PDB file of C-alpha atoms in Angstrom:
ATOM      1  CA  MET V  20      70.055  91.285  93.814  1.00  0.00           C
ATOM      2  CA  LYS V  21      73.544  91.277  94.254  1.00  0.00           C
ATOM      3  CA  LYS V  22      75.639  94.352  96.632  1.00  0.00           C
ATOM      4  CA  LYS V  23      77.478  96.685  93.670  1.00  0.00           C
ATOM      5  CA  ILE V  24      80.667  97.528  95.037  1.00  0.00           C
ATOM      6  CA  LEU V  25      82.813 100.234  93.590  1.00  0.00           C
ATOM      7  CA  VAL V  26      87.432  99.973  94.092  1.00  0.00           C
ATOM      8  CA  LEU V  27      89.452 102.476  93.489  1.00  0.00           C
ATOM      9  CA  GLY V  28      92.967 102.701  93.858  1.00  0.00           C
ATOM     10  CA  GLY V  29      95.795 100.170  93.592  1.00  0.00           C
ATOM     11  CA  ALA V  30      95.684  97.129  90.849  1.00  0.00           C
ATOM     12  CA  HIS V  31      99.392  97.101  89.813  1.00  0.00           C
ATOM     13  CA  ILE V  32     101.860  94.357  89.656  1.00  0.00           C
ATOM     14  CA  ASP V  33     104.024  92.812  92.485  1.00  0.00           C
ATOM     15  CA  ARG V  34     106.749  90.543  92.205  1.00  0.00           C
ATOM     16  CA  ARG V  35     107.879  88.454  95.053  1.00  0.00           C
ATOM     17  CA  GLY V  36     111.358  86.772  95.973  1.00  0.00           C
ATOM     18  CA  ARG V  37     111.426  84.021  97.891  1.00  0.00           C
ATOM     19  CA  ILE V  38     114.246  83.455  99.851  1.00  0.00           C
ATOM     20  CA  SER V  39     114.801  79.619 100.094  1.00  0.00           C
ATOM     21  CA  GLY V  40     117.552  79.220 102.673  1.00  0.00           C
ATOM     22  CA  GLU V  41     118.220  81.260 105.389  1.00  0.00           C
ATOM     23  CA  THR V  42     118.309  85.143 105.141  1.00  0.00           C
ATOM     24  CA  ALA V  43     121.204  86.107 105.075  1.00  0.00           C
ATOM     25  CA  PRO V  44     121.554  90.089 104.256  1.00  0.00           C
ATOM     26  CA  GLY V  45     124.005  92.280 102.494  1.00  0.00           C
ATOM     27  CA  ALA V  46     124.840  89.002 100.631  1.00  0.00           C
ATOM     28  CA  SER V  47     123.329  87.070  98.339  1.00  0.00           C
ATOM     29  CA  ASN V  48     120.455  84.878  98.643  1.00  0.00           C
ATOM     30  CA  PRO V  49     119.300  81.361  97.347  1.00  0.00           C
ATOM     31  CA  GLY V  50     116.110  82.068  96.413  1.00  0.00           C
ATOM     32  CA  THR V  51     112.779  81.054  93.826  1.00  0.00           C
ATOM     33  CA  TRP V  52     110.933  84.625  91.644  1.00  0.00           C
ATOM     34  CA  PHE V  53     107.378  84.970  91.684  1.00  0.00           C
ATOM     35  CA  GLU V  54     105.616  87.122  89.829  1.00  0.00           C
ATOM     36  CA  GLU V  55     101.116  88.078  89.458  1.00  0.00           C
ATOM     37  CA  PRO V  56      98.800  91.163  89.876  1.00  0.00           C
ATOM     38  CA  GLY V  57      98.236  93.143  92.849  1.00  0.00           C
ATOM     39  CA  GLY V  58      97.426  96.163  94.366  1.00  0.00           C
ATOM     40  CA  GLY V  59      95.595  96.736  97.670  1.00  0.00           C
ATOM     41  CA  GLY V  60      92.493  97.548  96.451  1.00  0.00           C
ATOM     42  CA  PHE V  61      92.681  95.480  93.327  1.00  0.00           C
ATOM     43  CA  ASN V  62      93.582  92.423  96.023  1.00  0.00           C
ATOM     44  CA  ALA V  63      90.095  93.322  97.824  1.00  0.00           C
ATOM     45  CA  ALA V  64      88.258  93.403  95.203  1.00  0.00           C
ATOM     46  CA  ARG V  65      89.239  90.025  93.308  1.00  0.00           C
ATOM     47  CA  ASN V  66      88.357  87.999  97.209  1.00  0.00           C
ATOM     48  CA  LEU V  67      85.393  90.588  96.871  1.00  0.00           C
ATOM     49  CA  ALA V  68      84.160  89.542  93.022  1.00  0.00           C
ATOM     50  CA  ARG V  69      85.080  85.573  94.944  1.00  0.00           C
ATOM     51  CA  LEU V  70      81.880  86.345  98.009  1.00  0.00           C
ATOM     52  CA  GLY V  71      79.991  87.193  95.153  1.00  0.00           C
ATOM     53  CA  PHE V  72      79.849  90.899  95.108  1.00  0.00           C
ATOM     54  CA  GLN V  73      79.467  92.746  91.994  1.00  0.00           C
ATOM     55  CA  VAL V  74      82.453  94.890  90.683  1.00  0.00           C
ATOM     56  CA  THR V  75      84.515  97.755  89.164  1.00  0.00           C
ATOM     57  CA  MET V  76      87.852  98.822  89.568  1.00  0.00           C
ATOM     58  CA  ILE V  77      88.665 101.891  88.270  1.00  0.00           C
ATOM     59  CA  SER V  78      92.319 102.857  88.478  1.00  0.00           C
ATOM     60  CA  PRO V  79      95.449 104.253  86.761  1.00  0.00           C
ATOM     61  CA  ARG V  80      97.233 102.344  84.442  1.00  0.00           C
ATOM     62  CA  GLY V  81     100.541 101.935  81.963  1.00  0.00           C
ATOM     63  CA  GLY V  82      99.801 101.200  78.213  1.00  0.00           C
ATOM     64  CA  ASP V  83     101.946  97.932  77.918  1.00  0.00           C
ATOM     65  CA  PRO V  84     102.617  94.501  79.054  1.00  0.00           C
ATOM     66  CA  MET V  85     101.964  94.743  82.496  1.00  0.00           C
ATOM     67  CA  GLY V  86      98.695  96.455  82.451  1.00  0.00           C
ATOM     68  CA  GLU V  87      97.192  93.967  80.152  1.00  0.00           C
ATOM     69  CA  THR V  88      98.296  91.312  82.861  1.00  0.00           C
ATOM     70  CA  VAL V  89      96.338  92.986  85.276  1.00  0.00           C
ATOM     71  CA  GLY V  90      93.467  93.370  82.555  1.00  0.00           C
ATOM     72  CA  GLU V  91      92.831  90.147  82.752  1.00  0.00           C
ATOM     73  CA  ALA V  92      93.000  89.375  85.645  1.00  0.00           C
ATOM     74  CA  ALA V  93      90.564  91.018  86.583  1.00  0.00           C
ATOM     75  CA  ASP V  94      88.565  89.996  83.447  1.00  0.00           C
ATOM     76  CA  PHE V  95      88.973  86.062  85.697  1.00  0.00           C
ATOM     77  CA  ALA V  96      88.426  87.709  88.588  1.00  0.00           C
ATOM     78  CA  GLY V  97      84.336  88.906  87.469  1.00  0.00           C
ATOM     79  CA  ILE V  98      85.451  92.748  88.353  1.00  0.00           C
ATOM     80  CA  ASP V  99      83.946  94.988  85.733  1.00  0.00           C
ATOM     81  CA  ASP V 100      87.178  96.477  84.862  1.00  0.00           C
ATOM     82  CA  ARG V 101      87.756 100.458  84.037  1.00  0.00           C
ATOM     83  CA  PRO V 102      90.981 102.108  84.313  1.00  0.00           C
ATOM     84  CA  PHE V 103      92.736 105.239  83.023  1.00  0.00           C
ATOM     85  CA  VAL V 104      95.630 104.603  80.865  1.00  0.00           C
ATOM     86  CA  PHE V 105      98.463 106.351  79.538  1.00  0.00           C
ATOM     87  CA  LEU V 106      99.413 104.646  76.747  1.00  0.00           C
ATOM     88  CA  ASP V 107     103.113 106.923  76.573  1.00  0.00           C
ATOM     89  CA  ARG V 108     102.997 105.032  80.809  1.00  0.00           C
ATOM     90  CA  LYS V 109     104.795 102.193  83.146  1.00  0.00           C
ATOM     91  CA  THR V 110     101.844  99.937  84.894  1.00  0.00           C
ATOM     92  CA  PRO V 111     103.101 100.270  88.461  1.00  0.00           C
ATOM     93  CA  SER V 112     104.746  98.160  90.531  1.00  0.00           C
ATOM     94  CA  TYR V 113     106.196  96.619  94.033  1.00  0.00           C
ATOM     95  CA  THR V 114     108.565  94.770  94.835  1.00  0.00           C
ATOM     96  CA  ALA V 115     109.052  92.967  97.683  1.00  0.00           C
ATOM     97  CA  ILE V 116     111.527  89.800  99.520  1.00  0.00           C
ATOM     98  CA  ILE V 117     109.706  87.362 101.727  1.00  0.00           C
ATOM     99  CA  GLU V 118     112.012  84.923 104.540  1.00  0.00           C
ATOM    100  CA  LYS V 119     111.976  81.938 103.841  1.00  0.00           C
ATOM    101  CA  ASP V 120     109.038  81.595 106.049  1.00  0.00           C
ATOM    102  CA  GLY V 121     106.677  83.927 104.490  1.00  0.00           C
ATOM    103  CA  ASN V 122     108.014  86.590 106.432  1.00  0.00           C
ATOM    104  CA  LEU V 123     108.177  90.979 104.844  1.00  0.00           C
ATOM    105  CA  VAL V 124     112.053  91.506 104.521  1.00  0.00           C
ATOM    106  CA  ILE V 125     111.649  94.613 102.495  1.00  0.00           C
ATOM    107  CA  ALA V 126     109.840  96.194  99.343  1.00  0.00           C
ATOM    108  CA  LEU V 127     109.958  98.854  96.620  1.00  0.00           C
ATOM    109  CA  ALA V 128     106.722 100.337  95.994  1.00  0.00           C
ATOM    110  CA  ASP V 129     107.207 101.686  92.143  1.00  0.00           C
ATOM    111  CA  MET V 130     103.956 104.023  92.197  1.00  0.00           C
ATOM    112  CA  ASP V 131     104.046 107.860  90.673  1.00  0.00           C
ATOM    113  CA  LEU V 132     101.362 106.699  87.720  1.00  0.00           C
ATOM    114  CA  TYR V 133      99.498 106.829  90.107  1.00  0.00           C
ATOM    115  CA  ARG V 134      99.559 110.430  91.043  1.00  0.00           C
ATOM    116  CA  PHE V 135      97.957 111.726  87.684  1.00  0.00           C
ATOM    117  CA  PHE V 136      95.205 110.046  89.333  1.00  0.00           C
ATOM    118  CA  VAL V 137      93.179 113.561  90.460  1.00  0.00           C
ATOM    119  CA  PRO V 138      90.138 114.624  92.029  1.00  0.00           C
ATOM    120  CA  ARG V 139      89.042 116.131  88.145  1.00  0.00           C
ATOM    121  CA  ARG V 140      88.778 112.458  86.874  1.00  0.00           C
ATOM    122  CA  LEU V 141      85.538 111.540  89.161  1.00  0.00           C
ATOM    123  CA  SER V 142      84.073 114.209  87.581  1.00  0.00           C
ATOM    124  CA  ILE V 143      83.717 112.404  84.296  1.00  0.00           C
ATOM    125  CA  ARG V 144      80.136 111.236  83.257  1.00  0.00           C
ATOM    126  CA  TRP V 145      80.683 107.526  83.578  1.00  0.00           C
ATOM    127  CA  VAL V 146      83.522 107.780  86.604  1.00  0.00           C
ATOM    128  CA  ARG V 147      79.501 109.969  88.593  1.00  0.00           C
ATOM    129  CA  GLU V 148      77.334 107.528  87.472  1.00  0.00           C
ATOM    130  CA  ALA V 149      79.557 104.439  89.225  1.00  0.00           C
ATOM    131  CA  PHE V 150      79.749 105.961  91.903  1.00  0.00           C
ATOM    132  CA  ALA V 151      76.012 106.710  91.124  1.00  0.00           C
ATOM    133  CA  ALA V 152      74.879 103.374  90.629  1.00  0.00           C
ATOM    134  CA  HIS V 153      77.255 101.792  93.328  1.00  0.00           C
ATOM    135  CA  ASP V 154      75.636 100.146  97.197  1.00  0.00           C
ATOM    136  CA  PHE V 155      79.713 100.505  98.928  1.00  0.00           C
ATOM    137  CA  ILE V 156      82.768 102.380  97.793  1.00  0.00           C
ATOM    138  CA  LEU V 157      85.741 101.345  99.139  1.00  0.00           C
ATOM    139  CA  PHE V 158      89.303 103.444  97.897  1.00  0.00           C
ATOM    140  CA  ASP V 159      93.043 102.205  99.269  1.00  0.00           C
ATOM    141  CA  ALA V 160      95.564 104.821  99.807  1.00  0.00           C
ATOM    142  CA  ASN V 161      97.814 104.052  97.023  1.00  0.00           C
ATOM    143  CA  MET V 162      95.931 108.005  94.727  1.00  0.00           C
ATOM    144  CA  PRO V 163      97.022 111.386  96.091  1.00  0.00           C
ATOM    145  CA  GLU V 164      95.535 113.069  99.123  1.00  0.00           C
ATOM    146  CA  GLU V 165      93.405 115.382  97.290  1.00  0.00           C
ATOM    147  CA  THR V 166      91.748 112.333  95.537  1.00  0.00           C
ATOM    148  CA  VAL V 167      91.508 109.997  98.243  1.00  0.00           C
ATOM    149  CA  ALA V 168      89.264 113.914  99.925  1.00  0.00           C
ATOM    150  CA  ALA V 169      87.098 113.880  96.697  1.00  0.00           C
ATOM    151  CA  ILE V 170      86.783 110.578  97.651  1.00  0.00           C
ATOM    152  CA  VAL V 171      85.275 110.428 100.699  1.00  0.00           C
ATOM    153  CA  ALA V 172      83.552 113.994  99.656  1.00  0.00           C
ATOM    154  CA  LYS V 173      81.911 112.230  97.029  1.00  0.00           C
ATOM    155  CA  ALA V 174      80.717 108.911  98.753  1.00  0.00           C
ATOM    156  CA  ARG V 175      79.052 111.441 101.664  1.00  0.00           C
ATOM    157  CA  SER V 176      76.665 113.678  98.582  1.00  0.00           C
ATOM    158  CA  LEU V 177      75.307 110.742  97.640  1.00  0.00           C
ATOM    159  CA  GLY V 178      75.203 109.111 101.215  1.00  0.00           C
ATOM    160  CA  LYS V 179      77.596 106.495 100.193  1.00  0.00           C
ATOM    161  CA  PRO V 180      79.082 104.520 102.929  1.00  0.00           C
ATOM    162  CA  VAL V 181      82.545 104.151 102.324  1.00  0.00           C
ATOM    163  CA  ALA V 182      85.400 101.960 103.424  1.00  0.00           C
ATOM    164  CA  ALA V 183      89.487 102.770 103.222  1.00  0.00           C
ATOM    165  CA  ILE V 184      92.688 100.389 103.741  1.00  0.00           C
ATOM    166  CA  ALA V 185      95.968 102.078 104.195  1.00  0.00           C
ATOM    167  CA  ILE V 186      98.393 100.791 102.491  1.00  0.00           C
ATOM    168  CA  SER V 187     101.096 101.459 104.192  1.00  0.00           C
ATOM    169  CA  PRO V 188     102.767 104.003 106.771  1.00  0.00           C
ATOM    170  CA  ALA V 189     104.208 106.683 104.495  1.00  0.00           C
ATOM    171  CA  LYS V 190     100.446 106.652 102.530  1.00  0.00           C
ATOM    172  CA  VAL V 191      98.085 105.829 104.984  1.00  0.00           C
ATOM    173  CA  VAL V 192      98.378 109.460 106.279  1.00  0.00           C
ATOM    174  CA  ARG V 193      96.904 111.863 102.952  1.00  0.00           C
ATOM    175  CA  LEU V 194      93.702 110.212 105.075  1.00  0.00           C
ATOM    176  CA  LYS V 195      93.952 112.441 107.787  1.00  0.00           C
ATOM    177  CA  PRO V 196      91.873 115.829 106.089  1.00  0.00           C
ATOM    178  CA  CYS V 197      88.460 113.525 105.685  1.00  0.00           C
ATOM    179  CA  ILE V 198      89.512 110.427 108.941  1.00  0.00           C
ATOM    180  CA  GLY V 199      86.161 110.797 110.751  1.00  0.00           C
ATOM    181  CA  ASP V 200      84.130 110.661 107.339  1.00  0.00           C
ATOM    182  CA  ILE V 201      85.268 107.506 106.432  1.00  0.00           C
ATOM    183  CA  ASP V 202      83.502 104.742 107.898  1.00  0.00           C
ATOM    184  CA  TYR V 203      85.859 102.072 107.847  1.00  0.00           C
ATOM    185  CA  LEU V 204      89.232 101.943 108.089  1.00  0.00           C
ATOM    186  CA  PHE V 205      90.717  99.110 107.439  1.00  0.00           C
ATOM    187  CA  LEU V 206      94.471  99.110 108.713  1.00  0.00           C
ATOM    188  CA  ASN V 207      98.176  97.704 110.994  1.00  0.00           C
ATOM    189  CA  GLU V 208      99.609  98.437 114.009  1.00  0.00           C
ATOM    190  CA  ALA V 209     102.008 100.650 112.265  1.00  0.00           C
ATOM    191  CA  GLU V 210     100.234 102.416 109.827  1.00  0.00           C
ATOM    192  CA  ALA V 211      97.825 103.202 112.546  1.00  0.00           C
ATOM    193  CA  ALA V 212     101.308 104.812 114.311  1.00  0.00           C
ATOM    194  CA  ALA V 213     102.010 106.250 112.168  1.00  0.00           C
ATOM    195  CA  LEU V 214      98.261 108.015 111.806  1.00  0.00           C
ATOM    196  CA  ALA V 215      98.373 108.818 116.351  1.00  0.00           C
ATOM    197  CA  GLY V 216     101.668 109.779 116.526  1.00  0.00           C
ATOM    198  CA  GLU V 217     102.870 107.180 119.291  1.00  0.00           C
ATOM    199  CA  ARG V 218     102.611 103.447 119.451  1.00  0.00           C
ATOM    200  CA  PRO V 219     100.599 101.882 122.549  1.00  0.00           C
ATOM    201  CA  GLU V 220     101.778  99.099 124.190  1.00  0.00           C
ATOM    202  CA  ASP V 221      98.440  97.077 124.581  1.00  0.00           C
ATOM    203  CA  ALA V 222      95.447  96.380 122.824  1.00  0.00           C
ATOM    204  CA  ALA V 223      93.170  97.825 124.874  1.00  0.00           C
ATOM    205  CA  GLY V 224      95.384 101.150 123.932  1.00  0.00           C
ATOM    206  CA  TRP V 225      94.159 101.584 120.759  1.00  0.00           C
ATOM    207  CA  PRO V 226      91.135 103.063 121.049  1.00  0.00           C
ATOM    208  CA  PRO V 227      90.779 106.002 122.883  1.00  0.00           C
ATOM    209  CA  LEU V 228      93.585 106.844 120.853  1.00  0.00           C
ATOM    210  CA  LEU V 229      92.124 106.214 117.209  1.00  0.00           C
ATOM    211  CA  ASN V 230      88.347 108.401 118.867  1.00  0.00           C
ATOM    212  CA  GLU V 231      90.505 110.980 119.918  1.00  0.00           C
ATOM    213  CA  ILE V 232      91.923 111.262 116.168  1.00  0.00           C
ATOM    214  CA  GLY V 233      88.270 110.799 114.610  1.00  0.00           C
ATOM    215  CA  ILE V 234      88.248 107.017 113.276  1.00  0.00           C
ATOM    216  CA  ARG V 235      84.873 105.920 114.212  1.00  0.00           C
ATOM    217  CA  ASN V 236      85.359 102.848 113.103  1.00  0.00           C
ATOM    218  CA  ALA V 237      88.536 100.631 112.375  1.00  0.00           C
ATOM    219  CA  VAL V 238      90.043  97.632 112.175  1.00  0.00           C
ATOM    220  CA  VAL V 239      93.747  97.653 113.314  1.00  0.00           C
ATOM    221  CA  THR V 240      95.930  94.435 112.619  1.00  0.00           C
ATOM    222  CA  ARG V 241      98.851  93.539 114.568  1.00  0.00           C
ATOM    223  CA  GLY V 242     100.534  90.952 113.788  1.00  0.00           C
ATOM    224  CA  ARG V 243     100.015  87.178 115.000  1.00  0.00           C
ATOM    225  CA  ARG V 244      98.673  89.404 118.257  1.00  0.00           C
ATOM    226  CA  GLU V 245      95.615  90.490 118.722  1.00  0.00           C
ATOM    227  CA  LEU V 246      93.483  93.041 116.118  1.00  0.00           C
ATOM    228  CA  VAL V 247      91.696  95.445 117.789  1.00  0.00           C
ATOM    229  CA  ALA V 248      88.394  96.605 116.293  1.00  0.00           C
ATOM    230  CA  LEU V 249      86.558  99.632 116.845  1.00  0.00           C
ATOM    231  CA  CYS V 250      82.842 100.005 115.936  1.00  0.00           C
ATOM    232  CA  ASP V 251      80.198 103.407 117.127  1.00  0.00           C
ATOM    233  CA  GLY V 252      81.416 103.181 120.593  1.00  0.00           C
ATOM    234  CA  ARG V 253      82.436  99.760 120.844  1.00  0.00           C
ATOM    235  CA  ALA V 254      86.449  98.460 121.145  1.00  0.00           C
ATOM    236  CA  VAL V 255      86.810  94.799 120.509  1.00  0.00           C
ATOM    237  CA  THR V 256      90.049  91.998 120.246  1.00  0.00           C
ATOM    238  CA  LEU V 257      90.803  88.896 118.698  1.00  0.00           C
ATOM    239  CA  GLN V 258      93.417  86.916 118.707  1.00  0.00           C
ATOM    240  CA  PRO V 259      94.595  85.733 114.662  1.00  0.00           C
ATOM    241  CA  PRO V 260      94.700  81.793 115.267  1.00  0.00           C
ATOM    242  CA  ILE V 261      97.768  80.566 113.776  1.00  0.00           C
ATOM    243  CA  ALA V 262      97.637  79.037 110.032  1.00  0.00           C
ATOM    244  CA  ASP V 263      99.137  75.775 109.683  1.00  0.00           C
ATOM    245  CA  THR V 264     101.300  76.966 106.219  1.00  0.00           C
ATOM    246  CA  VAL V 265     102.412  80.990 105.389  1.00  0.00           C
ATOM    247  CA  ALA V 266     102.494  80.325 102.510  1.00  0.00           C
ATOM    248  CA  ASP V 267     102.959  84.032 101.647  1.00  0.00           C
ATOM    249  CA  VAL V 268     101.133  86.987 103.720  1.00  0.00           C
ATOM    250  CA  THR V 269     100.828  89.254 100.939  1.00  0.00           C
ATOM    251  CA  GLY V 270      97.385  90.394 100.732  1.00  0.00           C
ATOM    252  CA  ALA V 271      96.227  89.622 104.652  1.00  0.00           C
ATOM    253  CA  GLY V 272      95.575  93.232 105.005  1.00  0.00           C
ATOM    254  CA  ASP V 273      92.929  93.164 101.460  1.00  0.00           C
ATOM    255  CA  SER V 274      91.142  89.769 102.663  1.00  0.00           C
ATOM    256  CA  LEU V 275      90.457  90.801 106.268  1.00  0.00           C
ATOM    257  CA  ALA V 276      89.815  94.117 104.447  1.00  0.00           C
ATOM    258  CA  ALA V 277      87.214  92.484 101.723  1.00  0.00           C
ATOM    259  CA  GLY V 278      86.574  89.792 104.428  1.00  0.00           C
ATOM    260  CA  THR V 279      84.793  91.696 107.134  1.00  0.00           C
ATOM    261  CA  LEU V 280      83.385  94.036 104.353  1.00  0.00           C
ATOM    262  CA  ALA V 281      81.164  90.919 102.830  1.00  0.00           C
ATOM    263  CA  ALA V 282      80.044  91.159 106.496  1.00  0.00           C
ATOM    264  CA  LEU V 283      78.839  94.223 107.874  1.00  0.00           C
ATOM    265  CA  ILE V 284      77.246  94.007 103.467  1.00  0.00           C
ATOM    266  CA  SER V 285      75.384  91.730 104.088  1.00  0.00           C
ATOM    267  CA  GLY V 286      74.326  92.615 108.302  1.00  0.00           C
ATOM    268  CA  LEU V 287      76.212  91.690 110.392  1.00  0.00           C
ATOM    269  CA  PRO V 288      78.124  93.086 113.325  1.00  0.00           C
ATOM    270  CA  LEU V 289      81.640  95.012 114.031  1.00  0.00           C
ATOM    271  CA  GLU V 290      82.587  92.935 115.731  1.00  0.00           C
ATOM    272  CA  GLU V 291      81.518  89.539 113.764  1.00  0.00           C
ATOM    273  CA  ALA V 292      82.555  90.486 110.414  1.00  0.00           C
ATOM    274  CA  VAL V 293      86.592  90.898 111.714  1.00  0.00           C
ATOM    275  CA  ARG V 294      85.728  87.651 112.351  1.00  0.00           C
ATOM    276  CA  HIS V 295      84.995  86.668 108.525  1.00  0.00           C
ATOM    277  CA  GLY V 296      87.451  88.970 107.769  1.00  0.00           C
ATOM    278  CA  THR V 297      90.628  87.061 109.702  1.00  0.00           C
ATOM    279  CA  ALA V 298      88.929  83.658 107.991  1.00  0.00           C
ATOM    280  CA  ALA V 299      89.984  85.194 104.794  1.00  0.00           C
ATOM    281  CA  ALA V 300      92.821  86.233 105.826  1.00  0.00           C
ATOM    282  CA  ILE V 301      93.549  82.598 106.931  1.00  0.00           C
ATOM    283  CA  LEU V 302      92.862  81.358 103.463  1.00  0.00           C
ATOM    284  CA  THR V 303      94.725  84.091 101.847  1.00  0.00           C
ATOM    285  CA  VAL V 304      98.187  83.541 103.858  1.00  0.00           C
ATOM    286  CA  GLN V 305      97.865  79.002 103.085  1.00  0.00           C
ATOM    287  CA  SER V 306      98.331  80.655  98.962  1.00  0.00           C
ATOM    288  CA  ARG V 307     101.614  81.756  97.640  1.00  0.00           C
ATOM    289  CA  HIS V 308      99.005  84.380  95.389  1.00  0.00           C
ATOM    290  CA  ALA V 309      97.810  87.162  97.262  1.00  0.00           C
ATOM    291  CA  VAL V 310      93.926  86.888  96.782  1.00  0.00           C
ATOM    292  CA  ASN V 311      93.400  82.729  97.144  1.00  0.00           C
ATOM    293  CA  GLU V 312      92.356  81.328  93.612  1.00  0.00           C
ATOM    294  CA  ASN V 313      89.944  79.105  95.815  1.00  0.00           C
ATOM    295  CA  LEU V 314      88.074  81.700  97.558  1.00  0.00           C
ATOM    296  CA  THR V 315      84.157  81.093  97.934  1.00  0.00           C
ATOM    297  CA  PRO V 316      81.838  81.766 100.570  1.00  0.00           C
ATOM    298  CA  ASP V 317      80.987  77.780 101.563  1.00  0.00           C
ATOM    299  CA  LEU V 318      85.467  78.435 101.442  1.00  0.00           C
ATOM    300  CA  LEU V 319      85.399  80.569 103.978  1.00  0.00           C
ATOM    301  CA  ASN V 320      82.265  79.931 106.113  1.00  0.00           C
ATOM    302  CA  GLU V 321      84.677  76.906 106.671  1.00  0.00           C
ATOM    303  CA  ALA V 322      87.360  78.942 108.149  1.00  0.00           C
ATOM    304  CA  LEU V 323      85.046  80.237 110.084  1.00  0.00           C
ATOM    305  CA  ALA V 324      85.017  77.879 112.390  1.00  0.00           C
ATOM    306  CA  LEU V 325      88.797  78.548 112.972  1.00  0.00           C
ATOM    307  CA  VAL V 326      88.018  81.654 113.989  1.00  0.00           C
ATOM    308  CA  PRO V 327      87.184  82.194 117.707  1.00  0.00           C
ATOM    309  CA  LYS V 328      84.988  84.694 119.064  1.00  0.00           C
ATOM    310  CA  VAL V 329      85.656  88.645 119.539  1.00  0.00           C
ATOM    311  CA  ARG V 330      86.994  89.492 123.562  1.00  0.00           C
ATOM    312  CA  ILE V 331      84.854  92.991 124.353  1.00  0.00           C
ATOM    313  CA  LEU V 332      86.936  95.639 124.955  1.00  0.00           C
ATOM    314  CA  HIS V 333      84.343  97.970 125.889  1.00  0.00           C
TER     315      HIS V 333
END
């Protein structure tokens, strides 16, 4: 039987402008414009659905054509889409400018609608039933701090494992009050620094720093440098292989979270699961989409051959 995963968080529109030549700050840059559904939670949900899990998505959405586009993408991915629709408001959006090499220059997040996802919405009957019916809870930090805390508390009360995606340095601090009750946390180095208050130069500096603030199990990505994974007092690093082509880095962290969780839910230890997550991220950056639409378990296993073994720190 397929494992059931409930995802709560961002599902909105991603707009990305790609600069064609060398970036010229403060000037008009020739390039191309691309728009598609995105959001940390939604990207992870679509990856998980493509990897064979039964996924339900709960997120706020506006009563506009953008909201309909997000809903169509959820249906296409095979997700059970359960939005809170605010007919008089617009669907959130994320607008990014990407350099020729696929790296981010700057982004603007218009996410005001997410503040209406308040804790009392978790007490709605069908939401309570969704929590009870799923095996695993995943959320992102797009929602208000009090809602994040309520999601974690509800998951813990039901004995459900819960994971979180940090989203950004500004939003990850919303996780602080409940950080010790999150089973798995996925974040990049800038987000980890926002939580910890400092940034070690070496990968080995992260485990004690994160353990000190109550983080038990986590994956910290560090761009092209070694990522760090913590699990039950153990710590490992993994050097991400360089992809042959980098079409767009958007969604790489979300796919890493999804690939890692898929392996964890299937019974693999974190040090092996993070290799699966890295393989999913490789496939994502090779696609111009935030989610590689060709992703399958077989394709992920092929990409796994490119991922080295982890290095044990302690």
